[in-house]
Amino acid sequence: MTTPALLPLSGRRIPTLSPGASSFPHHRATLRLSEKFILLLILSAFITLCFGAFFFLPDNSKHKRFDFGLEDVLIPHIESEKEARHSSRQVIHGVGGHDEHRHREEEESLRDKIRADHERALQEAKEKLRKSKEELKAEIQTEKTKVVEDLKKKDGPKPLPPVPMPKLVGVSDGDPGDSDTKEKRDKIREMMKHAWDSYRQYGWGHNELKPIAKKGHSTNIFGNSQMGATIVDALDTLYIMGLHDEFKDGQEWIEQNLDFSVNAEVSVFEVNIRFIGGLLAAYYLSGQEVFKVKAVQLAEKLLPAFNTPTGIPWAMVNLKSGVGRNWGWASAGSSILAEFGTLHMEFVHLTYLTGNPAYYQKVMHIRKLLAKMDRPNGLYPNYLNPRTGRWGQHHTSVGGLGDSFYEYLLKAWLMSDKTDTEARKTYDDAIEAIERHLIRKSNGGLTFIGEWKNGHLERKMGHLTCFAGGMFALGADGSPDDKAGHYLQLGAEIAHTCHESYDRTVLKLGPEAFKFDSGLEAVAVRQNEKYYILRPEVIETYWYMWRFTHDPKYRQWGWEAVQAIDKYCRVSGGFSGVKDVYSSNPTYDDVQQSFFLAETLKYLYLLFSSDELLPLENWVFNTEAHPLPVLHLGNITLPGSETQR
């Protein structure tokens, strides 16, 4: 596990700031050049038009000079009406007279048109010469703007095909019934409003917020650009909570300001789960087309990341140039399992909404490639080289670097209305290997998931790994060999262990990682593992366990977390992570992570809502807690689907 400076959520990393610069040419020189340029354009066009007319006319036409006041140019001229009538009469009485007469009339009409065009061009040229510098400059700018707009129209996005909206159930309300639970839910809603209002006031448009300094914050996962990550990430939470004025503010910002043509190098994984996932969820919940359009525009910018020898995408891609690369610290230039393995849900929905099979094909290619590879002890290493197609360092984790790969195998099956049996089989095989090699019981009876490093099991578990309790519960139904009860129990044991990691701290908030040896259990040992950055994974597991068991302890544990976050992480400018959960006088890290609004507060709100709010039969949550609807067979337009065949 790397330090917080490198690795939040399944690879969430923190900052590198670089100022942008711009320069403009000298004003006067630009104006002089613009004047000369436009005059030359007018005169050259004028002369070209005149000589063009000359070459288009018959060879036997008579010509004379015509003084325009600027210079002499040749134009066609008929000597006299009498001569013209005489010629016409001769032709009419000859062979093909009628056709020749019509041809003469067309020539006459053409000459009149050319003469009128010349006179109009002369008049425009004279008018240009009478205009001031300011007027010329304004006209030039208007023309530039018109050209840009015309290019946008020409190269703009094609309209998306109409597709049936999947069945949407329980997108709001979820009243829990009893007043005590409702009061707790209202408290969580108030915390969301405080986090949002603080961001709105102090960090609007920035990716995240520094709630102590009360200013915007960004990290290198967003390429140091102002892409409003918190706005996009929080939209569906606002909608679910009924904060519709706040939702509308976010929608307006996205319509007017969210631009993906920036020269920014972003994390493909983070942009996919936060931005594409957030925009798709907002679209499905609200029905507002702008979110779908923006999601597709961004997805097109991510596709160049797949231009590798193996089709395994780079970790980062420049949104403007399309150039990709991997993190410098990753094993031998490798891509990361949790990053390239956490695209399936969003990309399948992109293919469904656009009719473009490229998204679906790219994630299926990744799955097929992994299926052909040897896996040590049936485990998937966290590193894979996109150039050679070989595994990097043999390190396997269900926490950071690996976690959401397994989650998306299960959720691909659920999202397909349980028809993607290949994904389910891959998930079951992976979980069997994890249980055999990584899951152990401590001396004190706590079930934990360790990390496999070069043939050795490290008895350490990360906060990120705590999501797995919810995953085991979610995947219990449909398990092979009637193991549903076993996996639900395993989920409960992981939930208990992760609650202990919270309960054994001074602040009742869990550390980033905790060990199970040397007499210490579920406790952080290193100073750089004692921090809490508003992470959601433990609460996520509480929510899934509540949905499947309705055991009241999960709501009790969730309420403990609410109180601890409100007491120790809340500041006047929002919510901040803390650096040491074992200290009674904690110091703040001064970052309000976007996932706090997207995940932590959403899962808490759902924990204290009825099961009718976003029922799991109809919705599947991506790894950033953005709900996407199940694509029932009748709605699927994916390549190779039963419906299409």
XYZ file of C-alpha atoms in Angstrom:
645
model
C 0.000 0.000 0.000
C 1.452 3.325 -0.956
C 1.308 6.525 1.028
C -1.687 8.867 0.869
C 0.212 11.114 -1.477
C -0.011 8.379 -4.080
C -3.070 6.272 -3.456
C -6.577 7.208 -2.395
C -9.668 4.928 -3.671
C -8.513 1.978 -5.923
C -5.624 4.074 -7.033
C -6.778 7.570 -5.973
C -3.704 9.726 -5.877
C -3.032 13.239 -4.677
C -1.487 16.496 -6.034
C 0.910 18.096 -8.414
C -0.023 21.648 -9.344
C 1.265 23.368 -12.460
C 0.330 26.898 -13.468
C -0.872 27.519 -16.986
C 0.338 30.434 -19.099
C -0.914 32.256 -22.121
C 0.485 34.986 -24.347
C -0.957 37.341 -26.942
C 0.695 39.151 -29.933
C 1.289 42.913 -29.818
C -2.002 44.714 -30.449
C -0.825 47.316 -32.965
C 1.122 44.934 -35.159
C -1.871 42.622 -35.256
C -4.139 45.472 -36.344
C -1.828 46.616 -39.171
C -1.412 43.067 -40.440
C -5.162 42.501 -40.269
C -5.889 45.635 -42.361
C -3.362 44.770 -45.050
C -4.495 41.184 -45.095
C -8.156 41.991 -45.617
C -7.450 44.542 -48.381
C -5.248 42.059 -50.217
C -7.982 39.448 -49.902
C -10.594 41.815 -51.349
C -8.460 42.913 -54.294
C -7.245 39.407 -55.158
C -10.774 38.020 -55.030
C -11.982 40.917 -57.176
C -9.317 40.435 -59.874
C -9.738 36.633 -59.851
C -13.465 37.037 -60.404
C -12.908 39.359 -63.356
C -10.331 37.181 -65.117
C -12.408 34.092 -64.414
C -15.275 35.709 -66.269
C -13.006 36.407 -69.207
C -11.987 32.764 -69.585
C -15.542 31.478 -69.325
C -16.824 33.529 -72.257
C -16.652 32.385 -75.925
C -13.511 33.225 -77.898
C -15.339 35.369 -80.481
C -16.798 37.732 -77.866
C -15.948 41.372 -78.252
C -14.273 43.194 -75.371
C -13.720 46.707 -74.265
C -12.119 48.435 -71.300
C -14.176 49.526 -68.329
C -12.840 51.998 -65.780
C -13.648 51.017 -62.202
C -11.558 53.792 -60.710
C -9.001 51.363 -59.243
C -7.554 49.747 -62.407
C -8.701 48.646 -65.869
C -10.089 45.167 -66.207
C -11.585 43.381 -69.225
C -15.272 42.543 -69.244
C -17.427 41.021 -71.971
C -19.401 43.515 -74.036
C -21.869 43.262 -76.921
C -21.177 45.948 -79.590
C -24.766 46.847 -80.044
C -28.284 45.587 -79.597
C -28.695 45.754 -83.383
C -25.772 43.388 -83.971
C -27.089 41.063 -81.318
C -30.566 40.990 -82.883
C -29.090 40.423 -86.362
C -26.974 37.517 -85.157
C -29.915 35.998 -83.351
C -32.131 36.248 -86.455
C -29.526 34.464 -88.560
C -29.235 31.644 -86.038
C -32.966 31.222 -85.640
C -33.392 30.665 -89.401
C -30.464 28.195 -89.402
C -30.172 24.630 -88.171
C -30.771 24.379 -84.451
C -31.847 27.998 -84.328
C -34.018 27.599 -81.236
C -31.206 26.078 -79.150
C -28.757 28.730 -80.268
C -31.210 31.453 -79.366
C -31.642 30.011 -75.866
C -27.877 29.720 -75.558
C -27.499 33.421 -76.515
C -30.035 34.395 -73.869
C -28.167 32.369 -71.231
C -24.908 34.128 -72.241
C -26.615 37.506 -71.943
C -27.949 36.581 -68.497
C -24.507 35.386 -67.412
C -22.897 38.652 -68.571
C -25.499 40.663 -66.639
C -24.823 38.618 -63.516
C -21.035 39.058 -63.817
C -21.449 42.794 -64.351
C -23.675 43.036 -61.241
C -21.205 40.968 -59.192
C -18.360 43.268 -60.227
C -20.295 46.362 -59.302
C -21.209 44.880 -55.917
C -17.574 43.857 -55.238
C -16.408 47.373 -56.150
C -18.943 48.928 -53.812
C -17.901 46.598 -50.932
C -14.238 47.428 -51.515
C -14.969 51.159 -51.391
C -16.955 50.698 -48.168
C -14.107 48.726 -46.572
C -11.655 51.529 -47.371
C -13.886 54.082 -45.653
C -14.067 52.066 -42.366
C -12.031 52.852 -39.244
C -9.445 50.534 -37.709
C -11.844 49.655 -34.887
C -14.611 48.716 -37.322
C -12.232 46.584 -39.389
C -10.984 44.836 -36.241
C -14.561 44.109 -35.119
C -15.447 42.685 -38.541
C -12.381 40.452 -38.550
C -13.280 39.120 -35.090
C -16.863 38.481 -36.215
C -15.622 36.521 -39.212
C -13.269 34.472 -37.019
C -16.115 33.645 -34.628
C -18.363 32.626 -37.521
C -15.671 30.304 -38.921
C -15.186 28.670 -35.505
C -18.939 28.181 -35.085
C -19.271 26.713 -38.573
C -16.445 24.272 -37.833
C -18.115 23.282 -34.560
C -21.362 22.590 -36.400
C -19.529 20.608 -39.034
C -17.409 18.571 -36.606
C -19.903 18.532 -33.743
C -21.212 15.370 -32.128
C -23.668 13.318 -34.111
C -27.105 13.022 -32.522
C -27.375 9.932 -30.342
C -29.803 7.236 -31.426
C -33.048 6.934 -29.457
C -32.965 3.956 -27.102
C -35.616 2.799 -24.633
C -35.025 3.979 -21.075
C -34.443 0.960 -18.796
C -37.007 0.394 -16.068
C -36.297 3.009 -13.390
C -37.634 2.207 -9.924
C -37.239 4.103 -6.663
C -35.243 7.157 -7.698
C -36.383 9.277 -4.751
C -38.147 9.311 -1.365
C -37.354 6.082 0.535
C -39.025 7.308 3.730
C -37.871 4.890 6.455
C -41.155 5.164 8.331
C -40.181 5.601 11.987
C -39.353 9.087 13.225
C -36.022 8.184 14.875
C -34.558 6.761 11.655
C -35.966 9.672 9.681
C -34.315 12.145 12.057
C -30.958 10.432 11.528
C -31.439 10.472 7.779
C -32.243 14.192 7.922
C -28.981 14.764 9.811
C -27.032 13.059 7.004
C -28.874 15.204 4.460
C -27.858 18.320 6.436
C -24.219 17.161 6.351
C -24.463 16.792 2.574
C -25.862 20.302 2.304
C -23.005 21.680 4.437
C -20.398 19.902 2.268
C -22.041 21.101 -0.964
C -22.714 24.673 0.181
C -19.097 25.017 1.351
C -17.808 23.778 -1.984
C -20.289 26.077 -3.751
C -18.988 29.060 -1.800
C -15.246 28.401 -1.720
C -14.320 25.920 -4.466
C -16.950 26.229 -7.201
C -15.664 24.831 -10.493
C -12.503 23.413 -8.931
C -12.213 19.663 -8.657
C -12.283 19.542 -4.873
C -12.259 21.821 -1.831
C -9.717 22.752 0.828
C -12.188 23.382 3.673
C -9.683 24.914 6.114
C -8.019 27.233 3.596
C -11.451 27.750 1.989
C -10.261 27.506 -1.596
C -10.216 25.085 -4.504
C -8.068 21.959 -4.596
C -6.943 19.621 -7.365
C -4.821 16.490 -7.727
C -2.841 14.960 -10.574
C -5.591 12.407 -11.267
C -7.533 15.274 -12.877
C -4.573 16.739 -14.722
C -4.636 19.929 -12.657
C -7.550 21.252 -14.692
C -10.752 22.743 -13.317
C -13.238 20.077 -14.354
C -15.627 20.430 -11.408
C -15.114 16.847 -10.177
C -17.107 17.467 -6.985
C -20.065 18.788 -8.992
C -20.216 15.759 -11.281
C -19.541 13.300 -8.452
C -22.213 14.769 -6.156
C -25.079 15.196 -8.627
C -26.839 11.880 -8.067
C -26.525 12.163 -4.271
C -28.178 15.594 -4.429
C -30.968 14.187 -6.574
C -31.577 11.166 -4.352
C -31.703 13.391 -1.256
C -34.210 15.723 -2.889
C -31.808 18.694 -2.951
C -33.155 19.813 -6.318
C -32.060 23.461 -6.196
C -28.496 22.326 -5.598
C -28.848 19.727 -8.364
C -30.019 22.453 -10.756
C -26.993 24.618 -9.900
C -24.731 21.692 -10.716
C -26.547 20.997 -13.971
C -26.210 24.634 -15.074
C -22.464 24.604 -14.375
C -22.074 21.423 -16.430
C -24.087 22.846 -19.339
C -22.065 26.060 -19.427
C -18.582 25.111 -18.249
C -17.761 21.390 -18.441
C -15.255 21.197 -21.298
C -13.162 18.143 -22.202
C -11.007 19.771 -24.896
C -8.481 20.854 -22.263
C -4.774 20.067 -22.454
C -4.880 17.885 -19.336
C -3.480 14.452 -18.524
C -6.065 12.556 -16.480
C -6.464 9.166 -14.842
C -8.578 6.999 -17.162
C -9.888 5.023 -14.172
C -10.802 7.996 -12.000
C -12.382 9.962 -14.839
C -14.386 6.897 -15.827
C -15.783 6.086 -12.380
C -16.321 9.676 -11.199
C -17.182 11.616 -14.362
C -18.665 9.107 -16.800
C -20.307 7.148 -13.976
C -21.583 10.347 -12.355
C -22.934 11.796 -15.607
C -24.651 8.538 -16.597
C -26.277 8.201 -13.173
C -27.466 11.822 -13.293
C -28.924 11.168 -16.746
C -30.819 8.052 -15.705
C -32.137 9.617 -12.484
C -33.189 12.977 -13.944
C -33.717 12.246 -17.640
C -31.750 15.385 -18.592
C -30.081 14.802 -21.987
C -27.114 17.076 -21.266
C -25.620 14.483 -18.909
C -25.752 11.731 -21.535
C -24.219 13.995 -24.185
C -21.370 15.067 -21.882
C -20.685 11.459 -20.838
C -20.335 10.405 -24.479
C -18.117 13.387 -25.342
C -15.773 12.473 -22.490
C -15.780 8.760 -23.309
C -14.548 9.545 -26.834
C -11.599 11.371 -25.265
C -10.659 8.256 -23.268
C -10.624 5.833 -26.220
C -7.043 6.700 -27.360
C -5.798 5.255 -24.038
C -6.529 1.793 -25.494
C -4.056 2.275 -28.353
C -1.482 -0.135 -26.898
C 0.021 -3.346 -28.348
C -2.253 -5.465 -26.129
C -5.376 -3.294 -25.895
C -4.812 -2.926 -22.144
C -5.260 0.841 -21.644
C -2.720 3.268 -20.291
C -3.380 4.596 -16.789
C -3.373 8.204 -18.015
C -4.346 9.951 -21.224
C -4.078 13.544 -22.406
C -7.612 14.695 -23.250
C -6.360 16.980 -26.027
C -3.596 14.966 -27.696
C -4.762 11.434 -26.873
C -1.244 10.475 -25.758
C -1.205 7.879 -22.977
C 1.290 6.625 -20.409
C 1.449 4.737 -17.119
C 2.257 5.850 -13.592
C 5.980 6.125 -13.063
C 5.834 4.175 -9.785
C 3.884 1.188 -11.209
C 5.868 -2.043 -11.559
C 8.020 -1.882 -14.727
C 5.675 0.463 -16.568
C 2.634 -1.710 -15.909
C -1.051 -0.907 -16.009
C -2.999 -1.612 -12.806
C -5.601 -4.364 -12.451
C -8.125 -2.227 -10.534
C -7.832 0.518 -13.151
C -8.138 -1.322 -16.461
C -10.529 -3.805 -14.838
C -12.975 -1.125 -13.658
C -14.429 0.095 -16.941
C -16.996 -2.572 -17.812
C -20.174 -1.115 -16.288
C -19.806 2.362 -17.716
C -18.578 1.202 -21.131
C -21.466 -1.236 -21.591
C -23.898 1.596 -20.865
C -22.046 3.809 -23.353
C -22.521 1.217 -26.082
C -26.169 0.859 -25.112
C -26.804 4.612 -25.292
C -24.759 5.347 -28.433
C -25.083 2.188 -30.491
C -21.282 2.301 -30.873
C -19.878 -1.206 -30.207
C -16.326 0.116 -29.613
C -16.856 0.610 -25.865
C -18.259 -2.872 -25.311
C -15.593 -4.454 -27.514
C -12.731 -2.814 -25.650
C -13.783 -4.077 -22.216
C -14.605 -7.530 -23.547
C -11.172 -7.665 -25.170
C -9.604 -7.038 -21.750
C -11.657 -9.860 -20.227
C -10.715 -12.302 -22.988
C -7.026 -11.431 -22.720
C -7.042 -12.045 -18.950
C -8.878 -15.348 -19.417
C -6.002 -16.676 -21.566
C -3.275 -15.768 -19.071
C -1.754 -18.032 -16.444
C -2.598 -16.934 -12.917
C -0.304 -17.874 -10.035
C -2.428 -19.900 -7.562
C -5.502 -18.718 -9.467
C -4.818 -15.149 -8.277
C -4.672 -12.048 -10.463
C -1.505 -9.983 -9.911
C -2.086 -6.229 -9.626
C 0.303 -5.290 -12.455
C 0.138 -6.077 -16.186
C 2.446 -4.620 -18.840
C 0.384 -3.173 -21.725
C 3.258 -3.562 -24.188
C 4.232 -7.188 -23.533
C 1.013 -8.587 -22.063
C 2.969 -10.089 -19.155
C 2.311 -9.779 -15.443
C 4.501 -7.389 -13.490
C 5.381 -7.882 -9.825
C 3.390 -10.756 -8.300
C 1.374 -8.767 -5.796
C -2.316 -9.576 -5.268
C -4.695 -7.458 -3.227
C -8.430 -7.120 -2.713
C -7.664 -3.595 -1.487
C -5.850 -0.844 -3.381
C -4.624 -1.783 -6.883
C -6.915 -4.818 -7.159
C -10.261 -4.227 -5.398
C -12.758 -3.017 -7.988
C -11.646 -5.524 -10.646
C -13.407 -8.267 -8.660
C -16.329 -5.976 -7.873
C -16.935 -5.309 -11.584
C -16.916 -9.008 -12.496
C -19.837 -9.535 -10.142
C -21.588 -6.320 -11.159
C -21.232 -7.067 -14.886
C -23.331 -10.173 -14.227
C -25.877 -8.279 -12.136
C -26.136 -5.407 -14.600
C -26.809 -7.819 -17.471
C -29.888 -9.094 -15.618
C -27.754 -12.114 -14.658
C -27.238 -13.181 -18.283
C -23.468 -12.517 -18.487
C -22.611 -15.926 -17.064
C -18.987 -15.650 -18.190
C -18.494 -12.702 -15.818
C -20.144 -14.631 -12.960
C -17.941 -17.702 -13.521
C -14.797 -15.535 -13.592
C -15.897 -13.857 -10.337
C -16.627 -17.178 -8.597
C -13.250 -18.624 -9.590
C -11.429 -15.498 -8.407
C -13.239 -15.439 -5.045
C -12.477 -19.119 -4.489
C -8.741 -18.430 -4.985
C -8.936 -15.362 -2.708
C -10.621 -17.345 0.043
C -8.034 -20.108 -0.224
C -4.943 -17.901 -0.258
C -5.793 -14.488 1.243
C -8.569 -14.840 3.839
C -7.499 -15.789 7.359
C -8.684 -15.581 10.978
C -6.605 -13.684 13.526
C -5.703 -15.074 16.929
C -8.504 -12.952 18.344
C -11.039 -14.471 15.944
C -11.268 -11.599 13.429
C -11.634 -12.580 9.766
C -9.372 -10.491 7.528
C -8.165 -10.379 3.919
C -4.390 -10.170 3.620
C -2.177 -9.266 0.657
C -0.140 -11.784 -1.338
C 3.387 -10.594 -2.113
C 5.804 -12.912 -3.935
C 4.568 -16.078 -2.290
C 4.093 -14.540 1.150
C 0.869 -13.450 2.860
C 1.120 -10.059 4.523
C -1.291 -9.966 7.485
C -2.463 -6.454 6.781
C -5.813 -5.157 5.578
C -6.575 -1.757 4.058
C -9.626 0.427 4.570
C -10.219 0.009 0.825
C -10.462 -3.768 1.312
C -13.445 -3.299 3.624
C -15.743 -2.914 0.606
C -15.399 -6.694 0.135
C -17.846 -7.476 2.948
C -20.590 -5.835 0.904
C -19.356 -7.549 -2.275
C -19.546 -11.010 -0.678
C -23.102 -10.287 0.489
C -24.124 -8.922 -2.918
C -22.726 -11.999 -4.679
C -24.102 -14.541 -2.203
C -27.245 -15.191 -4.222
C -26.133 -17.145 -7.271
C -23.028 -18.644 -5.653
C -22.068 -22.147 -6.818
C -22.574 -25.247 -4.653
C -25.272 -23.647 -2.482
C -22.731 -21.344 -0.831
C -25.068 -18.355 -0.525
C -25.257 -18.665 3.266
C -21.482 -19.066 3.492
C -20.741 -15.879 1.569
C -23.361 -13.867 3.448
C -21.682 -14.998 6.676
C -18.263 -14.117 5.265
C -19.588 -10.622 4.462
C -20.812 -10.271 8.041
C -17.388 -11.299 9.409
C -15.575 -8.742 7.248
C -18.072 -6.067 8.348
C -17.352 -6.941 11.985
C -13.563 -6.764 11.483
C -13.817 -3.373 9.769
C -16.085 -2.052 12.519
C -13.426 -3.134 15.024
C -10.834 -1.098 13.119
C -13.072 1.933 13.772
C -13.971 1.051 17.336
C -10.337 0.593 18.432
C -9.402 4.197 17.587
C -9.810 7.313 19.720
C -11.943 9.088 17.105
C -14.068 6.000 16.210
C -12.946 6.448 12.603
C -10.984 3.747 10.809
C -7.315 4.018 9.782
C -6.086 3.623 6.214
C -4.561 0.192 6.973
C -4.395 -2.117 9.984
C -2.421 -5.228 10.949
C -3.064 -8.593 12.590
C 0.213 -9.633 14.183
C 2.545 -8.956 17.102
C -0.389 -8.978 19.474
C -2.060 -6.066 17.679
C -5.260 -6.679 15.760
C -7.243 -4.293 13.542
C -4.904 -1.457 14.557
C -2.602 0.728 12.441
C 1.076 0.482 13.317
C 2.794 2.950 11.006
C 2.177 6.656 11.355
C 1.467 6.995 7.632
C -1.405 4.490 7.929
C -3.277 6.210 10.760
C -5.136 8.731 8.631
C -8.807 8.825 7.602
C -9.677 10.719 4.427
C -13.498 10.489 4.541
C -13.481 7.065 2.876
C -16.762 5.165 2.254
C -15.823 1.454 2.083
C -16.754 0.431 5.639
C -20.099 2.238 5.434
C -20.680 0.699 2.002
C -20.438 -2.759 3.570
C -22.758 -1.748 6.431
C -25.374 -0.723 3.849
C -25.201 -3.942 1.825
C -25.338 -6.016 4.998
C -28.384 -4.020 6.164
C -30.164 -4.583 2.849
C -29.607 -8.345 2.973
C -30.091 -9.009 6.702
C -31.882 -6.000 8.277
C -29.772 -6.615 11.366
C -30.122 -3.340 13.380
C -26.434 -3.369 14.373
C -25.499 -2.128 10.900
C -27.580 1.010 11.343
C -26.100 1.432 14.813
C -22.546 1.152 13.451
C -23.422 3.566 10.656
C -24.768 6.100 13.141
C -21.534 5.862 15.149
C -19.665 6.792 11.969
C -22.030 9.725 11.301
C -21.413 11.133 14.778
C -17.637 10.684 14.539
C -17.420 12.338 11.096
C -19.619 15.232 12.213
C -17.607 15.715 15.415
C -14.039 15.339 14.168
C -14.098 16.021 10.404
C -16.571 18.893 10.199
C -15.114 22.390 9.951
C -16.690 25.738 9.081
C -15.654 25.356 5.429
C -16.860 21.776 4.874
C -15.414 18.396 5.927
C -11.761 17.427 6.125
C -9.809 14.216 6.506
C -7.744 13.742 9.670
C -4.123 12.633 9.914
C -4.246 10.460 13.032
C -7.386 8.650 14.212
C -5.596 7.613 17.430
C -4.982 11.190 18.551
C -7.499 13.047 20.696
C -6.285 16.296 19.089
C -6.280 15.400 15.408
C -4.804 17.574 12.698
C -6.613 18.022 9.396
C -5.368 17.145 5.916
C -7.520 20.022 4.569
C -9.126 18.119 1.676
C -12.831 17.471 1.130
C -12.635 14.534 -1.278
C -15.244 14.393 -4.034
C -16.001 10.783 -3.067
C -17.181 11.961 0.357
C -20.236 13.481 -1.358
C -20.527 10.764 -4.010
C -20.141 7.722 -1.749
C -19.790 8.196 1.999
C -22.829 10.429 2.494
C -24.868 8.553 -0.130
C -24.324 5.152 1.502
C -25.156 6.630 4.919
C -28.369 8.176 3.541
C -29.363 4.858 1.929
C -28.592 3.009 5.176
C -31.283 5.077 6.920
C -33.768 4.893 4.014
C -36.252 2.184 3.091
C -35.295 -0.568 0.641
C -37.632 1.030 -1.922
C -35.005 3.718 -2.594
C -32.797 2.369 -5.422
C -33.704 -1.331 -5.009
C -30.869 -3.698 -5.849
C -33.061 -5.670 -8.254
C -33.127 -2.640 -10.553
C -29.896 -0.751 -9.862
C -26.198 -1.618 -9.719
C -23.779 0.838 -8.106
C -20.459 1.509 -9.786
C -17.340 1.641 -7.622
C -17.924 5.376 -7.025
C -21.490 4.632 -5.792
C -23.130 5.941 -8.961
C -26.299 3.888 -9.589
C -26.769 2.511 -13.105
C -29.913 0.614 -14.109
C -29.966 -3.101 -14.847
C -30.124 -3.599 -18.611
C -32.878 -6.180 -19.004
C -32.723 -8.340 -22.127
C -35.569 -6.466 -23.803
C -33.526 -3.263 -23.667
C -30.129 -4.586 -24.656
C -28.691 -3.588 -28.025
C -25.186 -4.852 -27.346
C -23.264 -6.762 -30.032
C -24.083 -10.454 -29.805
C -27.039 -10.057 -27.450
C -30.025 -12.362 -27.782
C -32.273 -9.433 -28.723
C -30.055 -8.357 -31.586
C -29.684 -11.878 -32.954
